[in-house]
Short mmCIF file of C-alpha atoms and ligand atoms in Angstrom, two decimals:
data_model
loop_
_atom_site.label_atom_id
_atom_site.label_comp_id
_atom_site.label_asym_id
_atom_site.label_seq_id
_atom_site.Cartn_x
_atom_site.Cartn_y
_atom_site.Cartn_z
CA MET A 1109 0.00 0.00 0.00
CA GLN A 1110 1.28 3.44 -0.91
CA GLU A 1111 1.91 5.86 1.96
CA ARG A 1112 2.65 9.59 2.02
CA THR A 1113 5.02 11.54 4.22
CA PHE A 1114 6.04 15.16 4.56
CA ALA A 1115 9.64 16.30 4.06
CA ILE A 1116 11.55 19.58 4.34
CA VAL A 1117 14.97 20.66 3.12
CA LYS A 1118 15.71 22.97 6.07
CA PRO A 1119 17.27 26.46 5.78
CA ASP A 1120 20.82 25.29 6.57
CA ALA A 1121 20.84 22.71 3.76
CA PHE A 1122 19.15 25.09 1.32
CA ARG A 1123 21.68 27.83 2.13
CA LYS A 1124 24.61 25.45 1.59
CA GLY A 1125 23.29 24.38 -1.83
CA TYR A 1126 22.39 20.78 -0.93
CA THR A 1127 18.79 20.83 -2.22
CA GLY A 1128 19.57 19.20 -5.57
CA GLU A 1129 21.63 16.41 -4.03
CA ILE A 1130 18.94 15.71 -1.42
CA ILE A 1131 16.21 15.49 -4.08
CA GLY A 1132 18.51 13.17 -6.06
CA GLU A 1133 18.79 10.85 -3.03
CA ILE A 1134 15.01 10.95 -2.63
CA ALA A 1135 14.53 9.87 -6.25
CA LYS A 1136 17.21 7.16 -5.99
CA ALA A 1137 15.47 5.73 -2.91
CA GLY A 1138 12.28 5.25 -4.93
CA PHE A 1139 10.05 8.01 -3.58
CA LYS A 1140 7.57 9.73 -5.87
CA VAL A 1141 7.53 13.50 -5.32
CA VAL A 1142 3.77 14.18 -5.19
CA ALA A 1143 4.19 17.91 -4.46
CA ILE A 1144 7.11 20.29 -4.00
CA LYS A 1145 7.48 23.99 -3.25
CA LYS A 1146 10.06 26.50 -2.06
CA ALA A 1147 8.92 28.91 0.64
CA SER A 1148 10.19 31.41 3.19
CA ILE A 1149 8.07 30.84 6.26
CA SER A 1150 7.39 33.21 9.19
CA LYS A 1151 8.32 32.44 12.79
CA ALA A 1152 4.60 32.21 13.60
CA GLN A 1153 4.04 29.67 10.80
CA ALA A 1154 7.02 27.65 12.09
CA ALA A 1155 5.56 27.81 15.62
CA GLY A 1156 2.26 26.39 14.38
CA PHE A 1157 4.05 23.61 12.56
CA TYR A 1158 6.19 22.69 15.58
CA ALA A 1159 3.39 23.23 18.17
CA VAL A 1160 4.09 19.79 19.72
CA HIS A 1161 7.49 21.16 20.79
CA LYS A 1162 6.18 24.42 22.29
CA ASP A 1163 7.32 23.58 25.84
CA ARG A 1164 10.79 22.40 24.83
CA PRO A 1165 13.76 24.66 25.71
CA PHE A 1166 14.85 24.84 22.05
CA PHE A 1167 11.44 25.95 20.68
CA ASP A 1168 12.30 29.64 20.23
CA SER A 1169 15.64 28.85 18.62
CA LEU A 1170 14.10 26.16 16.37
CA THR A 1171 11.34 28.44 15.07
CA ALA A 1172 13.87 31.27 14.50
CA PHE A 1173 16.08 28.86 12.54
CA MET A 1174 13.22 27.49 10.44
CA SER A 1175 12.21 31.03 9.45
CA SER A 1176 15.80 32.17 8.78
CA GLY A 1177 15.77 31.47 5.03
CA PRO A 1178 14.12 29.57 2.20
CA ILE A 1179 13.13 25.93 2.62
CA VAL A 1180 11.84 23.28 0.21
CA MET A 1181 8.76 21.34 1.28
CA MET A 1182 7.72 18.04 -0.29
CA VAL A 1183 5.10 15.34 -0.09
CA LEU A 1184 6.75 11.98 -0.79
CA GLU A 1185 4.99 8.73 -1.68
CA LYS A 1186 5.97 5.06 -1.70
CA ALA A 1187 5.24 1.92 0.29
CA ASN A 1188 6.42 2.50 3.88
CA ALA A 1189 7.25 6.13 3.07
CA ILE A 1190 7.21 7.43 6.67
CA ALA A 1191 9.69 4.94 8.12
CA ASP A 1192 11.83 4.81 4.97
CA TRP A 1193 12.22 8.59 4.81
CA ARG A 1194 13.15 8.71 8.54
CA LYS A 1195 15.77 6.02 7.84
CA LEU A 1196 17.25 7.94 4.91
CA MET A 1197 17.34 11.13 7.04
CA GLY A 1198 19.25 9.53 9.93
CA ALA A 1199 19.25 10.41 13.64
CA THR A 1200 18.17 13.88 14.82
CA ASN A 1201 21.68 14.56 16.14
CA PRO A 1202 24.12 14.15 13.22
CA ALA A 1203 26.72 12.91 15.71
CA ASN A 1204 24.55 9.78 16.04
CA ALA A 1205 23.51 9.51 12.38
CA GLU A 1206 24.50 6.39 10.45
CA GLU A 1207 26.88 6.42 7.50
CA GLY A 1208 25.04 7.08 4.24
CA THR A 1209 22.19 9.05 5.82
CA LEU A 1210 21.37 12.61 4.76
CA ARG A 1211 22.01 14.03 8.23
CA LYS A 1212 25.40 12.31 8.38
CA LYS A 1213 26.30 13.92 5.06
CA PHE A 1214 24.65 17.33 5.32
CA ALA A 1215 23.70 18.24 8.91
CA GLY A 1216 25.80 20.68 10.91
CA SER A 1217 24.27 20.31 14.39
CA ILE A 1218 21.34 18.82 16.32
CA GLU A 1219 19.26 21.88 15.39
CA GLU A 1220 20.60 22.70 11.92
CA ASN A 1221 20.12 19.12 10.78
CA ALA A 1222 19.32 19.56 7.08
CA VAL A 1223 16.01 17.72 6.73
CA HIS A 1224 12.64 17.09 8.36
CA GLY A 1225 10.37 14.07 8.15
CA SER A 1226 7.05 13.12 9.71
CA ASP A 1227 7.35 10.49 12.45
CA ALA A 1228 3.91 8.79 12.27
CA PRO A 1229 0.79 8.59 10.06
CA GLU A 1230 -1.08 11.15 12.24
CA THR A 1231 1.77 13.68 12.10
CA ALA A 1232 2.19 13.12 8.34
CA ALA A 1233 -1.51 13.91 7.81
CA PHE A 1234 -1.28 17.06 9.97
CA GLU A 1235 1.96 18.28 8.37
CA ILE A 1236 0.84 17.68 4.76
CA GLY A 1237 -2.43 19.49 5.46
CA TYR A 1238 -0.64 22.35 7.23
CA TRP A 1239 1.49 23.26 4.19
CA PHE A 1240 -0.35 21.91 1.14
CA ALA A 1241 -3.89 22.35 -0.15
CA GLY A 1242 -5.81 19.35 -1.45
CA TYR A 1243 -5.63 20.56 -5.05
CA GLU A 1244 -1.81 20.54 -4.87
CA LEU A 1245 -1.77 16.83 -4.04
CA ILE A 1246 -3.63 15.35 -7.01
P1 GDP B 935 13.24 14.96 14.33
O1 GDP B 935 11.90 14.28 14.28
O2 GDP B 935 14.40 14.03 14.10
O3 GDP B 935 13.31 16.18 13.40
O4 GDP B 935 13.46 15.51 15.82
P2 GDP B 935 12.44 16.14 16.89
O5 GDP B 935 11.01 16.02 16.45
O6 GDP B 935 12.83 15.59 18.22
O7 GDP B 935 12.85 17.69 16.91
C1 GDP B 935 12.44 18.57 15.90
C2 GDP B 935 13.61 19.43 15.51
O8 GDP B 935 13.98 20.25 16.61
C3 GDP B 935 14.90 18.67 15.16
O9 GDP B 935 14.94 18.18 13.84
C4 GDP B 935 15.94 19.74 15.39
O10 GDP B 935 15.98 20.68 14.30
C5 GDP B 935 15.40 20.45 16.62
N1 GDP B 935 15.94 19.86 17.86
C6 GDP B 935 15.66 18.63 18.39
N2 GDP B 935 16.32 18.44 19.55
C7 GDP B 935 17.02 19.59 19.77
C8 GDP B 935 17.89 20.02 20.81
O11 GDP B 935 18.16 19.29 21.79
N3 GDP B 935 18.41 21.27 20.70
C9 GDP B 935 18.13 22.10 19.66
N4 GDP B 935 18.71 23.33 19.61
N5 GDP B 935 17.32 21.72 18.65
C10 GDP B 935 16.77 20.49 18.70
#
């Protein structure tokens, strides 16, 4: 069964010019890019997206970072998309990320860690709906 997940090339990776290489890895891993757009988001939009983290000590810094420059947002589709995209991303902290993962290759720190991916079907549904309209997902 096909599954969809939500992905972001974060501002650090965009700024460093890694977007093309990251999309190449996504294609190589067999994901279909259902939707894609570049955006510069506000701190308030980032806060809504990361609302589950609002009580964490890094919330203000994270939302400032996410609104610090352009990002690329994508909806990816394949069988097992959510888990497979998390695997390709690697651990949140690049110091713990496995060889061959995007965060191992491109992340600079635990916060500026290059990519985002939904962690469960419920979060994927929320995140896709937060950034994309239904007509963009046909
Ligand atoms: P993810 O699902 O791997 O992206 O990780 P989380 O959902 O736990 O955290 C969301 C994002 O917050 C991460 O991707 C990082 O950008 C940032 N983050 C997570 N943990 C920390 C931390 O301990 N310190 C800081 N500064 N940022 C963090």
